[in-house]
Short mmCIF file of C-alpha atoms in Angstrom, two decimals:
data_model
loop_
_atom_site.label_atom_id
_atom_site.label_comp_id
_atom_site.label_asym_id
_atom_site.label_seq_id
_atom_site.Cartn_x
_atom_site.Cartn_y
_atom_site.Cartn_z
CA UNK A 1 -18.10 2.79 -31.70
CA UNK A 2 -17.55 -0.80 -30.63
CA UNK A 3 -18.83 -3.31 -33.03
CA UNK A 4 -19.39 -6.95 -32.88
CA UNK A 5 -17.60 -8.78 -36.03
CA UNK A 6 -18.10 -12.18 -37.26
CA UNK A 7 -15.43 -14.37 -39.52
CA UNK A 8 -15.98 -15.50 -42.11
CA UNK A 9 -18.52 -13.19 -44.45
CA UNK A 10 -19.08 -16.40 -46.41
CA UNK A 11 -18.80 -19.61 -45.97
CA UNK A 12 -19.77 -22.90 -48.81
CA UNK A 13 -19.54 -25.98 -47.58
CA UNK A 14 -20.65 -29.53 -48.94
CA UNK A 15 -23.22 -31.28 -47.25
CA UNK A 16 -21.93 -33.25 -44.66
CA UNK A 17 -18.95 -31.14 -43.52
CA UNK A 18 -18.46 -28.97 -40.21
CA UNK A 19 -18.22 -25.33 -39.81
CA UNK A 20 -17.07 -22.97 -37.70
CA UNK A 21 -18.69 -19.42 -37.38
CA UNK A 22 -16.80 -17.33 -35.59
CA UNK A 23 -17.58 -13.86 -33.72
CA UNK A 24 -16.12 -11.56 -31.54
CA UNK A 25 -18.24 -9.59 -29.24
CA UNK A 26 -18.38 -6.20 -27.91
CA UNK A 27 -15.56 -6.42 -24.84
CA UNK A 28 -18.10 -5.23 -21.85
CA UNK A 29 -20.70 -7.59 -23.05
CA UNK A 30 -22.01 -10.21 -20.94
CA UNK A 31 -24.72 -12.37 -23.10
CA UNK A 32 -24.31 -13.70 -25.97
CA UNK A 33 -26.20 -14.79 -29.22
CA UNK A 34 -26.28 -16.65 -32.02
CA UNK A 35 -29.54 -16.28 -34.90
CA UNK A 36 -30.36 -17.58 -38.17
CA UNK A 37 -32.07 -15.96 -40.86
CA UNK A 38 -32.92 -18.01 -43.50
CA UNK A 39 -33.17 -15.81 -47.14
CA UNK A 40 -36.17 -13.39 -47.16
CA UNK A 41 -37.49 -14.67 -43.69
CA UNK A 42 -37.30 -13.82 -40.50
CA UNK A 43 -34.83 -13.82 -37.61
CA UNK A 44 -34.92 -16.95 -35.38
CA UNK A 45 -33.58 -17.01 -32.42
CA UNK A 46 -31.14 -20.39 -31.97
CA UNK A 47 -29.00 -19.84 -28.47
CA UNK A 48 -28.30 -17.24 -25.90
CA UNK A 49 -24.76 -18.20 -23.90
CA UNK A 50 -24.01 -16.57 -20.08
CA UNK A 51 -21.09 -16.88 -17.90
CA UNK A 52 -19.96 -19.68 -20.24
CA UNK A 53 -22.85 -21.85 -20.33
CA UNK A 54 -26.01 -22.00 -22.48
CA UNK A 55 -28.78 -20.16 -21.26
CA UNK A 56 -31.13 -20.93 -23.56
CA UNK A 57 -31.68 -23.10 -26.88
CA UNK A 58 -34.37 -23.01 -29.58
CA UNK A 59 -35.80 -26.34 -30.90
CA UNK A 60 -33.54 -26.02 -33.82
CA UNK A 61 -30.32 -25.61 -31.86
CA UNK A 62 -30.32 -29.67 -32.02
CA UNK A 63 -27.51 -32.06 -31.35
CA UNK A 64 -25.56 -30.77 -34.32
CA UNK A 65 -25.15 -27.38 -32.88
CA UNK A 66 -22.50 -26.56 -30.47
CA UNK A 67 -21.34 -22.93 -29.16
CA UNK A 68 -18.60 -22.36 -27.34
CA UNK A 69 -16.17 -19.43 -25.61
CA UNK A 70 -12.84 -20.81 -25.65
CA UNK A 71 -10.93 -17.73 -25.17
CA UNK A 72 -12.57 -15.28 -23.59
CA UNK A 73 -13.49 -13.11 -26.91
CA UNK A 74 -13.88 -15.68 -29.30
CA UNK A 75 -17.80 -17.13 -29.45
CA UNK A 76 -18.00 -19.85 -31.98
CA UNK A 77 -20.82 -21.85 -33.39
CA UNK A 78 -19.88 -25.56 -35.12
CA UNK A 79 -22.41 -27.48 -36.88
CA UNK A 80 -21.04 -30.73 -36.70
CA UNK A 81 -22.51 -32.57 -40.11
CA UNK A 82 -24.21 -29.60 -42.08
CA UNK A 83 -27.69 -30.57 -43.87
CA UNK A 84 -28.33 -28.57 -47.28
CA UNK A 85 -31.21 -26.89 -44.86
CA UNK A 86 -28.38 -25.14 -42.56
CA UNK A 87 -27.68 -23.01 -45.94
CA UNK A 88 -28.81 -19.69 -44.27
CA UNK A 89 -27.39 -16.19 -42.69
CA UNK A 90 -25.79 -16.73 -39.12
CA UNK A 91 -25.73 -13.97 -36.73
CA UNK A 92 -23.83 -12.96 -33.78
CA UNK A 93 -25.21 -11.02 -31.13
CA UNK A 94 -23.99 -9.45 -27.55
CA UNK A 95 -25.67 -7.49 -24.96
CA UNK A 96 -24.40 -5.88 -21.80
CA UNK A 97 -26.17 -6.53 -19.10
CA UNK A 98 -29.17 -8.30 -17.94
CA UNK A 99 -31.44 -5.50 -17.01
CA UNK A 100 -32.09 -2.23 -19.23
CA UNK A 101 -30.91 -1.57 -21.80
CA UNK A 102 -32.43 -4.81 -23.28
CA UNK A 103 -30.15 -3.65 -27.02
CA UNK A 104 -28.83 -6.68 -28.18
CA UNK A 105 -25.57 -5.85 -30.96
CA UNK A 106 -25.62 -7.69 -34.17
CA UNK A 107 -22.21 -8.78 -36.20
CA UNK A 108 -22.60 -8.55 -39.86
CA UNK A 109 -23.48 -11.80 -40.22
CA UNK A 110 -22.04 -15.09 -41.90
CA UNK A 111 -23.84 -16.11 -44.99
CA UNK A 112 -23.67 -20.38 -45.02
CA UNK A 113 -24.03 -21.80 -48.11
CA UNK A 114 -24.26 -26.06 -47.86
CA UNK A 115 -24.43 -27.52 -51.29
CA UNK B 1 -45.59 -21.09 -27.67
CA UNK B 2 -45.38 -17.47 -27.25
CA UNK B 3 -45.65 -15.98 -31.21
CA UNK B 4 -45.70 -12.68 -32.22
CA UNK B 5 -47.30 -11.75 -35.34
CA UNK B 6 -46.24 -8.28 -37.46
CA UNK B 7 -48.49 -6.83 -40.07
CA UNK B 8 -48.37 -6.25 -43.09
CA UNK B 9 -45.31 -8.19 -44.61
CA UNK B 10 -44.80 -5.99 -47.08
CA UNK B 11 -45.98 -2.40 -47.82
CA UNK B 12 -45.25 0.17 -50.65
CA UNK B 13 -45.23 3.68 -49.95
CA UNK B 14 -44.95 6.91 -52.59
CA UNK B 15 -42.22 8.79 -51.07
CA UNK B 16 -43.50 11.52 -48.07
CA UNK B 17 -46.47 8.99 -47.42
CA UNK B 18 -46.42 7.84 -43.91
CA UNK B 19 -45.75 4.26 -43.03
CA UNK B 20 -47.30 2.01 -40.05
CA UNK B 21 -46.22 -1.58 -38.94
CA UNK B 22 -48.23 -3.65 -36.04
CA UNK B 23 -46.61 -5.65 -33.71
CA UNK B 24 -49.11 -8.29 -31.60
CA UNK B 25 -48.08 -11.35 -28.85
CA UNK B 26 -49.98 -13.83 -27.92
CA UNK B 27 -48.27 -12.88 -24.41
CA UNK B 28 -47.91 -9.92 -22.25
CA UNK B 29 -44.21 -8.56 -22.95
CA UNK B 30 -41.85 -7.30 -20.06
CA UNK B 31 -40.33 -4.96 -23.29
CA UNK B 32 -40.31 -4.67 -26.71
CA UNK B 33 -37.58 -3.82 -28.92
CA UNK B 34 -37.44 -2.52 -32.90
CA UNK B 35 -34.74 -3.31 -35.31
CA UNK B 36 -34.26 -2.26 -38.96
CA UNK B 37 -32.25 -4.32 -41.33
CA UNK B 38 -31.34 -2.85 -44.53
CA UNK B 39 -31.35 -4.71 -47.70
CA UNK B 40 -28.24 -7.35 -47.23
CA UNK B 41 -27.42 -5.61 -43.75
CA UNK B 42 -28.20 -7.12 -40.17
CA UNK B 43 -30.62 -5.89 -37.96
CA UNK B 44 -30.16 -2.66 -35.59
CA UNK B 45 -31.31 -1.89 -32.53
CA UNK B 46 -33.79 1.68 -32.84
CA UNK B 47 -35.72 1.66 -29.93
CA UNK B 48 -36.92 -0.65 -26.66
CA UNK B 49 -40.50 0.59 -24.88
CA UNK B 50 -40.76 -0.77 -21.13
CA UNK B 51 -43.70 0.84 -19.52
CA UNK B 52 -47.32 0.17 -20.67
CA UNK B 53 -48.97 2.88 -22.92
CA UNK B 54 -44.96 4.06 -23.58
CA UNK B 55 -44.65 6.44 -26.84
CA UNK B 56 -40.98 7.65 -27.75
CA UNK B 57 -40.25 9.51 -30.79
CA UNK B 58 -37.02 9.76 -32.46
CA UNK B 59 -37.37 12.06 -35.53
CA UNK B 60 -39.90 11.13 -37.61
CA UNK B 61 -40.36 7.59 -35.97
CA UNK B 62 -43.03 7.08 -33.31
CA UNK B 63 -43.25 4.23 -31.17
CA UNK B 64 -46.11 2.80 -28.97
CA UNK B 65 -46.70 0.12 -26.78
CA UNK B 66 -50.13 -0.82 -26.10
CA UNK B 67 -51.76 -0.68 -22.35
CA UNK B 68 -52.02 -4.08 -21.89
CA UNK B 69 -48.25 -4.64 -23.35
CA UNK B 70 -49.54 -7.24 -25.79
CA UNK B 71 -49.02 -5.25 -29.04
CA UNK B 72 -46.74 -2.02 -29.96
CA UNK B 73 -46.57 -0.24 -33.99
CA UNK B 74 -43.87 1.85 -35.30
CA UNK B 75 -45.20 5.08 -37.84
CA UNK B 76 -43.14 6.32 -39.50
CA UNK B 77 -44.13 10.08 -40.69
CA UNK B 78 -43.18 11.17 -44.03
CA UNK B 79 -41.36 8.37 -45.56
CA UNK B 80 -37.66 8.91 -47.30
CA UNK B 81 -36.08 6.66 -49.56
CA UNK B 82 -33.28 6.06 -46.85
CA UNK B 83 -36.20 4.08 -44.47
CA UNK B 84 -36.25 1.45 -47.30
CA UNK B 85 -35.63 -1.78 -45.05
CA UNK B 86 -36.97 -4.63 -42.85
CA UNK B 87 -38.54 -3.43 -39.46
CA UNK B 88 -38.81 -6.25 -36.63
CA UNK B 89 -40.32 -6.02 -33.20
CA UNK B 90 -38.99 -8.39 -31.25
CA UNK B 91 -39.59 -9.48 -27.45
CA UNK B 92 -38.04 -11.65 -24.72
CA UNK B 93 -39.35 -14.57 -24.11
CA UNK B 94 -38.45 -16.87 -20.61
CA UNK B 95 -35.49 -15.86 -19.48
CA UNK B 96 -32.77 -15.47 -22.25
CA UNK B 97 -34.95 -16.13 -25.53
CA UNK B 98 -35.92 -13.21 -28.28
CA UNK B 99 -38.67 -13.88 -30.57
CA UNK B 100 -38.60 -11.95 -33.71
CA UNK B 101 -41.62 -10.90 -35.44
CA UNK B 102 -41.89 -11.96 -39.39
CA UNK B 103 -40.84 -8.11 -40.30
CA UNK B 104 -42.46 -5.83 -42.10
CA UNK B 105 -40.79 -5.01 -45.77
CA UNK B 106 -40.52 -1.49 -46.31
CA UNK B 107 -40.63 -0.08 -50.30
CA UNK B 108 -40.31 3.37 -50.65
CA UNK B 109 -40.61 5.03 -54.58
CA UNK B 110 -39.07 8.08 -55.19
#
């Protein structure tokens, strides 16, 4: 079955310093996600990327977020100057089509550590 | 903004007790979906209800979304130590946006 995977599984990074989470999603799949999940709490929703724009942004996908499809399978997310409060689990997400079924895939997730 | 709320946050059950979690917007929802993510995992799609007063089963899982598509549960019949997780409604919100409920913990003791 066709799974969405995201690199790396872990990432520590001092405060300060940009990442790159990286994902691949499922081939077919049109939309595109990315979601944080802070330790214990819930999933919030950050960006949703179509036709290689963004669709949508939450009020923490700020100025220091950035997604991006630069190859066609690749879907990236940089934080540009990580703050110790970007310490959280990062997922990927794709869906197929716009209409039914509304199933969105989630990658394993990359755990962000900022110390 | 549009919230949706998800009681109770956390609920023990004895093993073979039956499990409910409620799901309420403060906004009528063109669908709702339900995830579970296992302890460390990442959530997975179970289920998505469309049409108002919708029920779907799958096994010992029964789904609902209420008439006015405002609120939906998920009962789970007969709990097993293998539903130990996370359960999230979620629903769109606009155009391309998802809002997650909190979740609802799930303890089972064998």
């Amino acid at each position: 079955e066709p799974e969405v995977t995201q690199t790396p599984s872990h990432q520590v990074t001092q405060m300060g310093q940009e990442v790159i989470l990286r994902c691949v999603p499922i081939s077919n799949h049109l939309y595109f996600y990315w979601y944080r999940q802070i330790l214990g709490q819930k999933v919030e929703f950050l960006v949703s990327f179509y036709n290689n724009e963004i669709s949508e942004k939450s009020e923490i996908f700020d100025d220091q977020f950035s997604v991006e499809r630069p190859d066609g399978s690749n879907f990236t997310l940089k934080i540009r100057s990580t703050k110790l409060e970007d310490s959280a689990m990062y997922f990927c997400a794709s869906r197929r089509t716009w209409d039914s079924p509304y199933e969105q895939y989630f990658g394993p997730g990359t755990r962000l550590t900022v110390t | 903004g549009q919230q949706v709320m998800q009681i109770p946050q956390y609920q023990h059950v004895q093993e073979g007790e039956d499990f409910t979690t409620y799901c309420n917007s403060s906004t009528t929802l063109s669908n709702i979906q339900w995830y579970k993510q296992r302890p460390g995992g990442h959530p997975v799609f179970l289920i998505q209800l469309v049409k108002s007063g919708e029920v779907k089963k799958q096994k010992r899982l029964t789904f609902q979304f209420g008439e006015a598509k405002k609120n939906s549960s998920l009962h789970i019949t007969a709990t097993q130590t293998t539903d130990v997780g996370t359960y999230f409604c979620a629903g769109p919100r606009g155009g391309f946006k998802t809002i997650f409920g909190a979740g609802t913990r799930l303890f089972v003791k064998a």
